[in-house]
Tab-separated table of C-alpha atoms in Angstrom:
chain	number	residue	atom	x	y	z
C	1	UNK	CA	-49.126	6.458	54.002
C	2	UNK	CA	-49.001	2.736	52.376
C	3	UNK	CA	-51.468	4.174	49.951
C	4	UNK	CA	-48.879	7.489	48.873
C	5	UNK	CA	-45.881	5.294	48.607
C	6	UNK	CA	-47.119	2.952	45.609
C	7	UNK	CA	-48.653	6.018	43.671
C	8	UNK	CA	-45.244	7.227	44.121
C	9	UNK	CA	-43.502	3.950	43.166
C	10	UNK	CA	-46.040	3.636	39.994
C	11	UNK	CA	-45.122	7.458	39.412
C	12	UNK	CA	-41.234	6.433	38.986
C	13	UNK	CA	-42.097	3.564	37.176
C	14	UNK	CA	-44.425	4.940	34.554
C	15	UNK	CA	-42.053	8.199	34.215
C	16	UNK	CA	-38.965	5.473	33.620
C	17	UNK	CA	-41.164	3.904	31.115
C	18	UNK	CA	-41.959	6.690	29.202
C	19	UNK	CA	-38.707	8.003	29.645
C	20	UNK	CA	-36.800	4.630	28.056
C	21	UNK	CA	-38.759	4.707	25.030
C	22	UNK	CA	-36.915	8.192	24.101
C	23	UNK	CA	-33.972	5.947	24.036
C	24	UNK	CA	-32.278	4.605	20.398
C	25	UNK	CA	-33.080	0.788	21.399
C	26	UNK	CA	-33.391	-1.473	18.434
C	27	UNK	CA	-37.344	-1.481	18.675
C	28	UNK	CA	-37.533	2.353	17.845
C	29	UNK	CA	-34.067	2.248	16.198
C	30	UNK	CA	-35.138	3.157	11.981
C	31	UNK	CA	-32.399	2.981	9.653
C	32	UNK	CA	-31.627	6.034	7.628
C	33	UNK	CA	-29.453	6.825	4.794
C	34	UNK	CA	-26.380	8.742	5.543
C	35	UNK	CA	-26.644	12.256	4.039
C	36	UNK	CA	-23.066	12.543	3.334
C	37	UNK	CA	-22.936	9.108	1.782
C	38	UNK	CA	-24.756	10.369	-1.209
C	39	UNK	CA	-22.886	11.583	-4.195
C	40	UNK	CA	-23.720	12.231	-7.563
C	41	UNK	CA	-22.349	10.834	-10.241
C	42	UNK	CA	-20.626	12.606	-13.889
C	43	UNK	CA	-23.258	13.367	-16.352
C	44	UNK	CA	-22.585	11.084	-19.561
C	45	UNK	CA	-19.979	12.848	-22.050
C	46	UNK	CA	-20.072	11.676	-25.995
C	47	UNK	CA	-16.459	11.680	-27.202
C	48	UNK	CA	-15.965	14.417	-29.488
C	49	UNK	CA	-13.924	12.155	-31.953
C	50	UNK	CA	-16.349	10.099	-33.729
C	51	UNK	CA	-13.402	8.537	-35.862
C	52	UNK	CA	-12.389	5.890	-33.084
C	53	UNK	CA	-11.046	2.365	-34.423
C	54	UNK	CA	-13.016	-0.305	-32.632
C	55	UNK	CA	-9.963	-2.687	-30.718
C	56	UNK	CA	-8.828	-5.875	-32.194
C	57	UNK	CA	-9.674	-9.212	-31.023
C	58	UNK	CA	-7.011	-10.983	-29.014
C	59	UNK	CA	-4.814	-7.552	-28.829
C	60	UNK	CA	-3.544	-6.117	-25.754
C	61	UNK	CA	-5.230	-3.552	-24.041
C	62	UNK	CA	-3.342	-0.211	-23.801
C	63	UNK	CA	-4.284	0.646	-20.037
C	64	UNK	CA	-2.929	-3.099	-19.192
C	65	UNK	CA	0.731	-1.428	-18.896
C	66	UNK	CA	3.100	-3.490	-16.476
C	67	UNK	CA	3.506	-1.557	-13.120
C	68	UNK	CA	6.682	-0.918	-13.595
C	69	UNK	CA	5.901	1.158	-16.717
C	70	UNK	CA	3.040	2.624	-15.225
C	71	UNK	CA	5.401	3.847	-12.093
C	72	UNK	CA	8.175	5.484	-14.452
C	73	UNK	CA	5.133	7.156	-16.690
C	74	UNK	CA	3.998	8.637	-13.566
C	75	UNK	CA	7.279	9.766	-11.950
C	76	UNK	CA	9.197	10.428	-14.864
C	77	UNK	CA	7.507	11.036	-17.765
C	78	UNK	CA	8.331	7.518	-19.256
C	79	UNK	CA	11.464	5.644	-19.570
C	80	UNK	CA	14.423	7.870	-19.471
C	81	UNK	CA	17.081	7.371	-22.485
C	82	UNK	CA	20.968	5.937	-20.692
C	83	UNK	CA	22.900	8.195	-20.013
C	84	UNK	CA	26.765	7.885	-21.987
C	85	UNK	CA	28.484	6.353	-19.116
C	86	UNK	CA	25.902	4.273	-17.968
C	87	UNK	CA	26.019	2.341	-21.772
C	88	UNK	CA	29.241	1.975	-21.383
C	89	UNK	CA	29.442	0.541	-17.983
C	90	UNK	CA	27.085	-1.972	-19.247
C	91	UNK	CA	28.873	-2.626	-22.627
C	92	UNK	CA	31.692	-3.127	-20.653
C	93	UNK	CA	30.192	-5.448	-17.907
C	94	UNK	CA	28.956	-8.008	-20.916
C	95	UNK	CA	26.296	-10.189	-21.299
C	96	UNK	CA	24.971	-11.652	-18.269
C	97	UNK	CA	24.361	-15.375	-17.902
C	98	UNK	CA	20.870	-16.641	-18.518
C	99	UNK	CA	21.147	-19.609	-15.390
C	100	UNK	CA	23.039	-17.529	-12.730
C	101	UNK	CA	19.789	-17.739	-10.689
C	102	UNK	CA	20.505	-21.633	-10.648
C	103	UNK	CA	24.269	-21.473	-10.068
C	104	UNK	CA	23.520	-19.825	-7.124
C	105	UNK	CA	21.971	-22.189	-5.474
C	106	UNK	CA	24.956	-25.267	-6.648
C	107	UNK	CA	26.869	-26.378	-3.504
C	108	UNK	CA	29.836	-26.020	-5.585
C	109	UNK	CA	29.423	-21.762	-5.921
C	110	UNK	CA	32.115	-20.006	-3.777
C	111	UNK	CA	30.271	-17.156	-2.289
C	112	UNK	CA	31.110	-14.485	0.003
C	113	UNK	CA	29.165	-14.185	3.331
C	114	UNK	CA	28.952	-10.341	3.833
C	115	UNK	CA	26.913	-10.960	7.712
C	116	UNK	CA	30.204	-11.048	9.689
C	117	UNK	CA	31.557	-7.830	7.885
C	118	UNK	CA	28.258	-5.504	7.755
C	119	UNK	CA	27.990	-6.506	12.198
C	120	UNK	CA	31.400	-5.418	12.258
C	121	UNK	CA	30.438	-2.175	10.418
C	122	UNK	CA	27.076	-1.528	12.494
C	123	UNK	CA	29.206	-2.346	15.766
C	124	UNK	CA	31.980	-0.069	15.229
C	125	UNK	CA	32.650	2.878	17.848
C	126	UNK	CA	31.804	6.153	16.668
C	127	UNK	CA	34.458	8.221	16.040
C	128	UNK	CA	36.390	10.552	13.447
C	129	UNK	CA	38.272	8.201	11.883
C	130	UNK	CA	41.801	9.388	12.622
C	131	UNK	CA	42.464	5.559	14.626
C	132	UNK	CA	40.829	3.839	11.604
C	133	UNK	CA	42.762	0.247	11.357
C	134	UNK	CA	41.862	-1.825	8.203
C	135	UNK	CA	42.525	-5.882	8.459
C	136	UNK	CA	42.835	-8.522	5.899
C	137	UNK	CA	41.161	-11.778	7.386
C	138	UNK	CA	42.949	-14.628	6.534
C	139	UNK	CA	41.147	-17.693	4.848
């Protein structure tokens, strides 16, 4: 009986061996490309127009638009022409001062905090408006 249970034993053993080496462990683990990871690349075109001029040296580069350009080519088509009333809003609105950014900052600028006013606004009851009150604040 002692003899029956280690054939058994060294039946399970050898089965579990032989049986682990099926497994994807790193000693029977091969690397292989990834089949979908391959992709072939364009075939080489020759221009048809043999006439290009070579760039400048020290010129700019025409695909080195600004973003801002390159948003308003893609959206729009370019940069739309003002429309008659938007000139003359800005005719009439003047030249802007080349240091506001600075004057800003000056101690001495009287500015109006807009915090207290746009709570008030978020804060306010819903309703239809027909009890709408409007005050002035003093100072």
């Amino acid at each position: 009986m002692n003899m029956a249970k280690k054939i058994i034993t060294l039946t399970i053993l050898a089965s579990a061996t032989t049986l682990s080496a099926c497994g994807s462990t790193s000693i029977f683990n091969r690397d292989r490309p990834d089949e979908f990871a391959v992709s072939r690349s364009a075939p080489l075109v020759v221009p048809p127009d043999f006439a290009l001029t070579p760039p400048q040296p020290g010129a700019a580069r025409p695909q080195d638009a600004g973003n801002n350009e390159q948003v308003l080519e893609a959206l729009f088509g370019g940069a739309a022409p003002r429309s008659t009333s938007e000139r003359a809003v800005i005719l009439q609105a003047g030249d802007s001062d080349a240091a506001i950014r600075s004057q800003i900052g000056d101690p001495e600028t009287e500015t109006v905090n807009k915090a207290e006013v746009t709570r008030d606004i978020i804060a306010a009851p819903e309703g239809d408006g027909q009890n709408a009150q409007a005050a002035i604040p003093k100072g």
